[in-house]
CSV table of C-alpha atoms and ligand atoms in Angstrom, one decimal:
chain,number,residue,atom,x,y,z
A,30,UNK,CA,79.9,95.9,117.4
A,31,UNK,CA,76.8,96.1,115.4
A,32,UNK,CA,76.3,93.8,112.4
A,33,UNK,CA,74.2,91.6,110.3
A,34,UNK,CA,75.6,88.4,108.8
A,35,UNK,CA,74.5,85.9,106.3
A,36,UNK,CA,76.6,83.6,104.2
A,37,UNK,CA,74.2,81.6,102.0
A,38,UNK,CA,76.8,79.4,100.3
A,39,UNK,CA,76.3,75.7,100.9
A,40,UNK,CA,79.6,74.1,101.8
A,41,UNK,CA,80.5,70.5,100.9
A,42,UNK,CA,83.9,69.8,102.3
A,43,UNK,CA,86.2,66.8,102.3
A,44,UNK,CA,88.5,64.5,100.3
A,45,UNK,CA,86.6,62.9,97.4
A,46,UNK,CA,83.7,65.3,97.3
A,47,UNK,CA,84.4,66.2,93.6
A,48,UNK,CA,82.3,63.1,92.8
A,49,UNK,CA,79.2,65.1,94.0
A,50,UNK,CA,79.7,67.8,91.4
A,51,UNK,CA,77.1,66.5,88.9
A,52,UNK,CA,74.4,65.9,91.5
A,53,UNK,CA,74.9,69.4,93.0
A,54,UNK,CA,75.0,71.2,89.7
A,55,UNK,CA,72.0,69.4,88.3
A,56,UNK,CA,69.9,71.0,91.1
A,57,UNK,CA,70.6,74.4,89.6
A,58,UNK,CA,70.6,73.9,85.9
A,59,UNK,CA,71.0,71.7,82.8
A,60,UNK,CA,73.7,73.4,80.9
A,61,UNK,CA,76.9,74.5,82.7
A,62,UNK,CA,79.5,77.0,81.7
A,63,UNK,CA,82.6,75.3,83.0
A,64,UNK,CA,85.3,77.9,83.8
A,65,UNK,CA,88.9,76.7,84.2
A,66,UNK,CA,92.4,78.2,84.4
A,67,UNK,CA,95.4,77.8,82.1
A,68,UNK,CA,95.5,74.0,82.0
A,69,UNK,CA,96.4,72.5,85.4
A,70,UNK,CA,93.0,70.8,85.8
A,71,UNK,CA,93.4,69.1,82.4
A,72,UNK,CA,97.0,67.9,83.2
A,73,UNK,CA,96.0,66.4,86.5
A,74,UNK,CA,92.8,64.7,85.5
A,75,UNK,CA,90.4,66.8,87.6
A,76,UNK,CA,88.8,68.2,84.4
A,77,UNK,CA,87.9,64.8,83.1
A,78,UNK,CA,86.5,63.7,86.5
A,79,UNK,CA,84.4,66.8,86.7
A,80,UNK,CA,83.0,66.3,83.1
A,81,UNK,CA,82.1,62.7,83.8
A,82,UNK,CA,80.3,63.6,87.1
A,83,UNK,CA,78.4,66.4,85.3
A,84,UNK,CA,77.5,64.2,82.3
A,85,UNK,CA,76.4,61.3,84.6
A,86,UNK,CA,73.9,63.8,86.2
A,87,UNK,CA,72.6,64.9,82.8
A,88,UNK,CA,74.3,68.3,82.8
A,89,UNK,CA,75.8,69.3,79.5
A,90,UNK,CA,78.8,71.6,79.3
A,91,UNK,CA,80.1,74.7,77.5
A,92,UNK,CA,83.7,75.3,78.2
A,93,UNK,CA,85.5,78.5,79.0
A,94,UNK,CA,89.1,77.5,79.6
A,95,UNK,CA,92.2,79.7,79.8
A,96,UNK,CA,91.4,82.1,82.6
A,97,UNK,CA,94.8,83.5,83.4
A,98,UNK,CA,96.1,84.2,87.0
A,99,UNK,CA,95.0,87.8,87.9
A,100,UNK,CA,92.1,87.4,85.5
A,101,UNK,CA,91.5,90.1,82.9
A,102,UNK,CA,88.3,91.9,82.1
A,103,UNK,CA,88.4,90.7,78.4
A,104,UNK,CA,88.5,87.1,79.7
A,105,UNK,CA,85.4,87.7,81.7
A,106,UNK,CA,83.7,89.2,78.6
A,107,UNK,CA,84.8,86.2,76.6
A,108,UNK,CA,83.3,83.8,79.1
A,109,UNK,CA,80.0,85.7,79.4
A,110,UNK,CA,79.7,85.6,75.6
A,111,UNK,CA,80.1,81.9,75.6
A,112,UNK,CA,77.5,81.5,78.3
A,113,UNK,CA,75.1,83.7,76.4
A,114,UNK,CA,75.6,82.0,73.1
A,115,UNK,CA,75.4,78.5,74.6
A,116,UNK,CA,72.3,79.3,76.7
A,117,UNK,CA,74.0,78.2,80.0
A,118,UNK,CA,71.9,78.3,83.1
A,119,UNK,CA,74.5,77.6,85.7
A,120,UNK,CA,78.3,78.4,86.0
A,121,UNK,CA,80.8,76.0,87.4
A,122,UNK,CA,84.3,77.3,88.4
A,123,UNK,CA,87.0,74.7,88.6
A,124,UNK,CA,90.3,76.2,89.5
A,125,UNK,CA,92.0,78.7,91.7
A,126,UNK,CA,90.8,82.1,92.8
A,127,UNK,CA,91.3,83.5,89.3
A,128,UNK,CA,89.0,81.0,87.7
A,129,UNK,CA,86.4,81.4,90.5
A,130,UNK,CA,86.5,85.2,90.4
A,131,UNK,CA,86.2,85.3,86.6
A,132,UNK,CA,83.3,82.8,86.8
A,133,UNK,CA,81.4,84.9,89.3
A,134,UNK,CA,81.5,88.0,87.2
A,135,UNK,CA,80.7,86.0,84.0
A,136,UNK,CA,77.6,84.8,85.9
A,137,UNK,CA,76.6,88.4,86.7
A,138,UNK,CA,77.4,89.7,83.3
A,139,UNK,CA,74.4,88.1,81.7
A,140,UNK,CA,72.1,90.3,83.7
A,141,UNK,CA,74.2,93.5,83.9
A,142,UNK,CA,73.4,96.6,81.9
A,143,UNK,CA,76.3,98.7,80.6
A,144,UNK,CA,80.0,98.3,81.0
A,145,UNK,CA,81.0,95.4,83.3
A,146,UNK,CA,83.8,97.5,84.8
A,147,UNK,CA,81.2,99.8,86.3
A,148,UNK,CA,80.6,97.2,89.0
A,149,UNK,CA,84.1,97.5,90.3
A,150,UNK,CA,85.2,99.5,93.4
A,151,UNK,CA,86.6,103.0,92.6
A,152,UNK,CA,84.3,103.7,89.7
A,153,UNK,CA,82.5,107.0,89.9
A,154,UNK,CA,79.2,105.7,88.6
A,155,UNK,CA,79.5,102.4,90.3
A,156,UNK,CA,76.6,100.1,90.0
A,157,UNK,CA,76.7,96.7,91.8
A,158,UNK,CA,75.3,93.7,90.1
A,159,UNK,CA,72.0,92.5,91.5
A,160,UNK,CA,71.5,89.2,89.7
A,161,UNK,CA,73.6,86.3,88.5
A,162,UNK,CA,73.4,82.8,87.2
A,163,UNK,CA,73.8,80.2,90.0
A,164,UNK,CA,77.5,79.5,90.6
A,165,UNK,CA,79.1,76.3,91.9
A,166,UNK,CA,82.7,76.7,92.9
A,167,UNK,CA,85.3,73.9,93.0
A,168,UNK,CA,88.6,75.3,94.2
A,169,UNK,CA,91.8,73.5,93.2
A,170,UNK,CA,94.0,75.8,95.3
A,171,UNK,CA,93.7,76.8,99.0
A,172,UNK,CA,94.1,80.6,99.1
A,173,UNK,CA,91.5,83.2,98.3
A,174,UNK,CA,88.3,81.9,100.0
A,175,UNK,CA,86.5,83.0,96.8
A,176,UNK,CA,84.7,79.6,96.8
A,177,UNK,CA,82.5,80.8,99.7
A,178,UNK,CA,82.4,84.5,99.6
A,179,UNK,CA,80.7,87.2,97.5
A,180,UNK,CA,83.9,88.9,96.1
A,181,UNK,CA,85.7,88.9,92.8
A,182,UNK,CA,88.9,90.6,91.8
A,183,UNK,CA,89.4,91.5,88.2
A,184,UNK,CA,92.1,93.4,86.3
A,185,UNK,CA,91.4,95.9,83.6
A,186,UNK,CA,94.3,95.3,81.3
A,187,UNK,CA,93.7,98.6,79.4
A,188,UNK,CA,94.4,100.7,82.5
A,189,UNK,CA,96.4,98.2,84.6
A,190,UNK,CA,93.9,98.7,87.5
A,191,UNK,CA,92.9,95.7,89.5
A,192,UNK,CA,89.7,96.2,91.5
A,193,UNK,CA,87.1,94.2,93.3
A,194,UNK,CA,83.4,93.7,93.5
A,195,UNK,CA,81.4,92.3,96.3
A,196,UNK,CA,77.7,91.7,95.9
A,197,UNK,CA,75.1,89.4,97.4
A,198,UNK,CA,74.3,87.8,94.0
A,199,UNK,CA,77.9,86.7,93.7
A,200,UNK,CA,77.8,84.2,96.6
A,201,UNK,CA,78.2,80.8,95.1
A,202,UNK,CA,75.2,78.5,95.6
A,203,UNK,CA,77.5,75.6,96.6
A,204,UNK,CA,81.2,75.3,97.2
A,205,UNK,CA,82.6,71.8,96.7
A,206,UNK,CA,85.9,71.9,98.5
A,207,UNK,CA,87.9,68.7,97.9
A,208,UNK,CA,91.4,69.0,99.4
A,209,UNK,CA,92.6,66.1,97.2
A,210,UNK,CA,92.4,68.5,94.2
A,211,UNK,CA,95.1,70.6,95.8
A,212,UNK,CA,97.6,67.8,95.9
A,213,UNK,CA,99.2,68.9,92.6
A,214,UNK,CA,99.7,72.5,93.6
A,215,UNK,CA,103.4,73.2,93.5
A,216,UNK,CA,105.3,74.2,96.7
A,217,UNK,CA,105.6,77.9,95.7
A,218,UNK,CA,101.8,78.4,94.9
A,219,UNK,CA,101.0,76.4,98.1
A,220,UNK,CA,103.1,78.9,100.1
A,221,UNK,CA,101.6,81.9,98.4
A,222,UNK,CA,98.1,80.5,99.2
A,223,UNK,CA,99.1,80.1,102.9
A,224,UNK,CA,100.3,83.7,103.0
A,225,UNK,CA,97.1,84.9,101.3
A,226,UNK,CA,94.8,83.2,103.8
A,227,UNK,CA,96.8,84.4,106.8
A,228,UNK,CA,96.7,88.0,105.3
A,229,UNK,CA,92.9,87.8,105.1
A,230,UNK,CA,92.7,87.6,108.8
A,231,UNK,CA,95.7,89.9,109.7
A,232,UNK,CA,93.9,92.6,107.7
A,233,UNK,CA,90.9,92.6,110.1
A,234,UNK,CA,93.1,91.8,113.1
A,235,UNK,CA,95.1,95.0,112.6
A,236,UNK,CA,92.6,97.2,110.8
A,237,UNK,CA,89.3,96.3,112.5
A,238,UNK,CA,87.5,98.3,115.2
A,239,UNK,CA,88.5,97.8,118.9
A,240,UNK,CA,86.7,95.5,121.2
A,241,UNK,CA,86.3,92.3,119.1
A,242,UNK,CA,87.8,89.7,121.4
A,243,UNK,CA,86.1,86.7,119.8
A,244,UNK,CA,87.1,87.8,116.3
A,245,UNK,CA,90.6,88.2,117.5
A,246,UNK,CA,90.7,84.6,118.7
A,247,UNK,CA,89.2,83.3,115.4
A,248,UNK,CA,91.9,85.2,113.5
A,249,UNK,CA,94.6,83.8,115.8
A,250,UNK,CA,93.2,80.3,115.3
A,251,UNK,CA,93.4,80.6,111.5
A,252,UNK,CA,97.0,82.0,111.7
A,253,UNK,CA,98.2,79.3,114.1
A,254,UNK,CA,96.5,76.5,112.1
A,255,UNK,CA,98.0,77.7,108.9
A,256,UNK,CA,101.4,78.0,110.5
A,257,UNK,CA,101.2,74.5,111.9
A,258,UNK,CA,99.9,72.7,108.9
A,259,UNK,CA,101.1,74.9,106.1
A,260,UNK,CA,104.7,73.9,106.2
A,261,UNK,CA,103.6,70.2,106.0
A,262,UNK,CA,101.6,70.9,102.9
A,263,UNK,CA,104.5,72.7,101.3
A,264,UNK,CA,106.9,69.9,102.2
A,265,UNK,CA,104.7,67.1,100.9
A,266,UNK,CA,101.9,68.0,98.6
A,267,UNK,CA,100.3,64.6,98.9
A,268,UNK,CA,99.8,65.0,102.7
A,269,UNK,CA,96.0,65.2,102.4
A,270,UNK,CA,95.6,65.8,106.1
A,271,UNK,CA,97.8,68.9,105.9
A,272,UNK,CA,96.1,69.9,102.6
A,273,UNK,CA,92.7,69.6,104.4
A,274,UNK,CA,93.6,71.7,107.4
A,275,UNK,CA,95.1,74.4,105.1
A,276,UNK,CA,92.1,74.4,102.9
A,277,UNK,CA,89.6,74.6,105.7
A,278,UNK,CA,91.7,77.5,107.1
A,279,UNK,CA,91.5,79.3,103.7
A,280,UNK,CA,87.7,78.9,103.5
A,281,UNK,CA,87.3,80.1,107.1
A,282,UNK,CA,89.7,83.0,106.6
A,283,UNK,CA,87.5,84.8,104.1
A,284,UNK,CA,83.9,83.5,104.2
A,285,UNK,CA,83.1,86.5,106.4
A,286,UNK,CA,83.0,84.8,109.8
A,287,UNK,CA,86.3,86.1,111.1
A,288,UNK,CA,85.7,89.6,109.9
A,289,UNK,CA,82.1,89.9,111.2
A,290,UNK,CA,81.7,93.1,113.2
A,291,UNK,CA,85.2,94.3,112.7
A,292,UNK,CA,84.3,96.8,109.9
A,293,UNK,CA,87.7,96.3,108.5
A,294,UNK,CA,89.2,97.7,105.4
A,295,UNK,CA,92.0,95.7,103.6
A,296,UNK,CA,94.8,98.1,102.9
A,297,UNK,CA,97.5,95.5,102.4
A,298,UNK,CA,95.3,93.9,99.8
A,299,UNK,CA,94.6,97.2,98.0
A,300,UNK,CA,98.4,97.9,97.8
A,301,UNK,CA,99.2,94.3,96.6
A,302,UNK,CA,96.5,94.4,93.9
A,303,UNK,CA,98.2,97.3,92.3
A,304,UNK,CA,101.5,95.4,92.2
A,305,UNK,CA,99.9,92.3,90.6
A,306,UNK,CA,98.0,94.5,88.2
A,307,UNK,CA,101.2,96.1,86.9
A,308,UNK,CA,103.5,93.1,87.1
A,309,UNK,CA,101.3,90.0,87.0
A,310,UNK,CA,102.9,88.5,90.1
A,311,UNK,CA,101.0,85.9,92.2
A,312,UNK,CA,98.7,87.7,94.7
A,313,UNK,CA,100.0,85.7,97.7
A,314,UNK,CA,103.7,86.4,96.8
A,315,UNK,CA,102.9,90.2,96.6
A,316,UNK,CA,101.2,90.0,100.0
A,317,UNK,CA,104.3,88.4,101.5
A,318,UNK,CA,106.3,91.4,100.5
A,319,UNK,CA,103.7,94.1,101.4
A,320,UNK,CA,102.3,92.7,104.7
A,321,UNK,CA,105.4,92.7,106.9
A,322,UNK,CA,106.4,96.2,105.5
A,323,UNK,CA,103.0,97.5,106.2
A,324,UNK,CA,103.0,95.9,109.7
A,325,UNK,CA,106.3,97.8,110.5
A,326,UNK,CA,104.6,101.1,109.4
A,327,UNK,CA,101.4,100.5,111.3
A,328,UNK,CA,103.1,99.2,114.5
A,329,UNK,CA,104.7,102.5,115.1
A,330,UNK,CA,101.3,104.0,115.6
A,331,UNK,CA,99.7,101.1,117.5
A,332,UNK,CA,102.5,99.0,119.1
A,333,UNK,CA,100.1,97.4,121.6
A,334,UNK,CA,98.1,95.6,118.9
A,335,UNK,CA,101.3,94.2,117.3
A,336,UNK,CA,102.7,93.3,120.8
A,337,UNK,CA,99.5,91.3,121.4
A,338,UNK,CA,100.1,89.5,118.0
A,339,UNK,CA,103.7,88.8,119.0
A,340,UNK,CA,102.7,87.4,122.3
A,341,UNK,CA,99.7,85.3,121.2
A,342,UNK,CA,101.1,84.0,117.9
A,343,UNK,CA,104.8,83.6,118.8
A,344,UNK,CA,104.8,83.5,122.6
A,345,UNK,CA,107.1,86.5,122.8
A,346,UNK,CA,107.0,88.0,126.3
A,347,UNK,CA,105.7,91.6,126.6
A,348,UNK,CA,107.4,93.9,129.1
A,349,UNK,CA,104.4,96.2,129.0
A,350,UNK,CA,101.2,96.3,126.8
A,351,UNK,CA,102.8,98.7,124.4
A,352,UNK,CA,106.1,96.9,124.1
A,353,UNK,CA,107.5,98.1,120.8
A,354,UNK,CA,110.4,95.7,121.0
A,355,UNK,CA,108.0,92.7,121.3
A,356,UNK,CA,105.9,94.1,118.5
A,357,UNK,CA,109.0,94.4,116.2
A,358,UNK,CA,110.1,90.9,117.1
A,359,UNK,CA,106.7,89.5,116.3
A,360,UNK,CA,106.8,91.0,112.8
A,361,UNK,CA,110.3,89.7,112.2
A,362,UNK,CA,109.2,86.2,113.2
A,363,UNK,CA,106.2,86.5,110.9
A,364,UNK,CA,108.3,87.5,108.0
A,365,UNK,CA,110.8,84.7,108.8
A,366,UNK,CA,107.9,82.2,108.7
A,367,UNK,CA,106.8,83.5,105.3
A,368,UNK,CA,110.4,83.1,104.1
A,369,UNK,CA,110.7,79.6,105.6
A,370,UNK,CA,107.9,78.3,103.4
A,371,UNK,CA,109.3,79.9,100.3
A,372,UNK,CA,107.6,83.3,99.9
A,373,UNK,CA,109.5,86.3,98.7
A,374,UNK,CA,109.6,89.1,101.3
A,375,UNK,CA,111.4,91.8,99.2
A,376,UNK,CA,110.1,93.6,96.1
A,377,UNK,CA,113.3,92.9,94.3
A,378,UNK,CA,112.7,89.1,94.6
A,379,UNK,CA,109.5,89.6,92.6
A,380,UNK,CA,111.4,91.6,90.0
A,381,UNK,CA,109.8,94.9,91.0
A,382,UNK,CA,112.1,98.0,91.3
A,383,UNK,CA,111.7,101.5,92.6
A,384,UNK,CA,110.7,103.2,89.3
A,385,UNK,CA,106.9,103.2,89.7
A,386,UNK,CA,106.4,103.5,93.4
A,387,UNK,CA,104.5,106.7,93.2
A,388,UNK,CA,102.3,105.2,90.4
A,389,UNK,CA,101.5,102.2,92.5
A,390,UNK,CA,100.4,104.5,95.3
A,391,UNK,CA,98.3,106.6,93.0
A,392,UNK,CA,96.6,103.6,91.4
A,393,UNK,CA,95.9,102.1,94.8
A,394,UNK,CA,94.0,105.2,95.8
A,395,UNK,CA,92.0,105.1,92.6
A,396,UNK,CA,90.4,101.9,93.9
A,397,UNK,CA,90.0,102.7,97.6
A,398,UNK,CA,90.1,106.1,99.3
A,399,UNK,CA,88.3,107.8,102.2
A,400,UNK,CA,86.8,111.3,102.1
A,401,UNK,CA,90.3,112.8,102.6
A,402,UNK,CA,91.7,110.8,99.7
A,403,UNK,CA,93.7,108.4,102.0
A,404,UNK,CA,93.7,104.6,101.8
A,405,UNK,CA,91.4,103.3,104.6
A,406,UNK,CA,93.1,101.4,107.4
A,407,UNK,CA,94.6,101.8,110.8
A,408,UNK,CA,96.2,104.3,110.2
A,409,UNK,CA,94.8,105.7,107.0
A,410,UNK,CA,97.6,106.1,104.4
A,411,UNK,CA,98.5,109.0,102.2
A,412,UNK,CA,100.0,108.5,98.8
A,413,UNK,CA,103.4,109.1,100.4
A,414,UNK,CA,102.8,106.6,103.1
A,415,UNK,CA,102.0,103.9,100.5
A,416,UNK,CA,105.1,104.7,98.5
A,417,UNK,CA,107.2,104.7,101.7
A,418,UNK,CA,106.0,101.3,102.8
A,419,UNK,CA,106.8,99.9,99.3
A,420,UNK,CA,110.2,101.6,99.4
A,421,UNK,CA,110.9,100.0,102.7
A,422,UNK,CA,110.3,96.6,101.1
A,423,UNK,CA,112.6,97.1,98.1
B,18,LIG,O1,95.6,78.4,85.7
B,18,LIG,P1,96.0,77.0,86.1
B,18,LIG,O2,96.6,76.2,85.0
B,18,LIG,O3,94.9,76.3,86.8
B,18,LIG,O4,97.2,77.1,87.1
B,18,LIG,C1,97.1,77.8,88.3
B,18,LIG,C2,97.9,79.1,88.3
B,18,LIG,O5,99.0,79.0,87.5
B,18,LIG,C3,97.8,77.0,89.4
B,18,LIG,N1,96.9,76.0,90.0
B,18,LIG,C4,95.7,76.1,90.5
B,18,LIG,N2,95.3,74.9,91.0
B,18,LIG,C5,96.3,74.0,90.7
B,18,LIG,C6,97.3,74.7,90.1
B,18,LIG,N3,98.4,74.1,89.7
B,18,LIG,C7,98.5,72.8,90.0
B,18,LIG,N4,97.5,72.1,90.6
B,18,LIG,C8,96.4,72.6,91.0
B,18,LIG,N5,95.5,71.9,91.6
B,18,LIG,O6,98.1,78.0,90.4
B,18,LIG,C9,98.4,79.3,89.8
B,18,LIG,C10,97.6,80.4,90.5
B,18,LIG,O7,96.2,80.2,90.3
B,18,LIG,P2,95.2,81.4,90.7
B,18,LIG,O8,93.9,81.0,90.5
B,18,LIG,O9,95.7,82.7,90.1
B,18,LIG,O10,95.6,81.6,92.3
B,18,LIG,P3,94.8,82.0,93.5
B,18,LIG,O11,93.8,81.0,94.0
B,18,LIG,O12,95.8,82.5,94.5
B,18,LIG,O13,93.9,83.3,93.0
B,18,LIG,C11,94.5,84.6,92.9
B,18,LIG,C12,93.5,85.6,92.4
B,18,LIG,O14,92.4,85.7,93.3
B,18,LIG,C13,92.3,87.1,93.7
B,18,LIG,C14,93.7,87.6,93.6
B,18,LIG,O15,93.8,89.0,93.5
B,18,LIG,C15,94.1,86.9,92.3
B,18,LIG,O16,93.6,87.6,91.2
B,18,LIG,N6,91.7,87.2,95.1
B,18,LIG,C16,90.4,86.9,95.2
B,18,LIG,C17,89.7,87.1,96.4
B,18,LIG,C18,88.3,86.8,96.5
B,18,LIG,N7,87.6,86.6,95.5
B,18,LIG,O17,87.8,86.7,97.6
B,18,LIG,C19,90.4,87.5,97.6
B,18,LIG,C20,91.9,87.5,97.5
B,18,LIG,O18,92.4,88.3,98.5
B,18,LIG,C21,92.5,87.8,96.2
B,18,LIG,O19,92.6,89.2,96.0
B,19,LIG,ZN1,94.1,87.8,99.4
């Protein structure tokens, strides 16, 4: 293990912390671009509370509402144009991962020369952004961890490619994480968020380098916590204790701490992004289909890793360290958990058929590929491997 680590985002966590929004934002600017999704924050009153807190602190607001799930490049451009026209000096994201991701790229767009899409992974002449307006994130859904990381995932609707950017300047200055704001998230989106946060740590658990025992335990802690509290949050959205534990798990799952030193690629994410790019399915629902199918594929090559997972997460006894039967049972149990909270686990449940399997594989490799043209991971995947994994999930 050899690494450097810095996550500069100031985290304000806890029920009721939305009231601090104005005070926090006023330390970064006087005019905020307020970025929101398709309307949930207006329906549940969060928007009004945010506006009053901002106004009370002397911050005026320009609005960019209507960021769709799986946010589009044109939406980012629209928001950046509003920020430019209105002279915004700070960006506030109030919503799920989609609003937060779009907000981050809008903040960087103001300083970016050339086509915005050039900052995304997979571009030949890729140029990362180096400057952005200060961003304050207020997640209303526990899932992506975008509130406290430097990543953003955007879809180019012209090509149906979904890609990502990570850059230092995209770290939010402050994340105000108020679990009460997630009380109105419906059971299905709650479950998809739980699947997403678990998948953030299974990626590094299964694809990271060997010899990271502390990171393994962090990942197992996130998974066990999500499996303990997640079903309670799904069953009763107003259970604020469950909402809090799930949301803290989602922040911890992808603020970099669990992945530090693992040098892990995210193959399951890369494959899912292609599905949500083509079919606009919720990211976490796509992961619930792809992750178990990918696990079955990867466990054939590294049964010992999956047997350890089975033993530590589900208490399944191992007959030997490479116990393929234990490995398989662990994956079955994991898939059954996802199903029990309401996630789909077959492509057909998301309305996706076999017609475009090769295309999904090709598109995935356009975003992430090694020097031999394979999708990075353990093991690296050829185009055929990706299509086979998806076929096995039909
Ligand atoms: O748009 P609104 O009306 O707000 O409704 C949303 C949307 O329909 C709704 N919702 C959010 N908060 C709510 C609520 N409904 C009721 N009450 C609330 N409090 O939930 C739906 C999904 O929202 P979205 O923001 O799309 O979900 P999520 O947070 O799962 O974000 C998904 C996006 O993030 C990307 C995904 O690829 C996808 O585009 N990701 C970003 C990452 C990052 N930046 O680090 C990492 C992830 O792996 C992921 O790829
Ligand atoms: Zn994810």
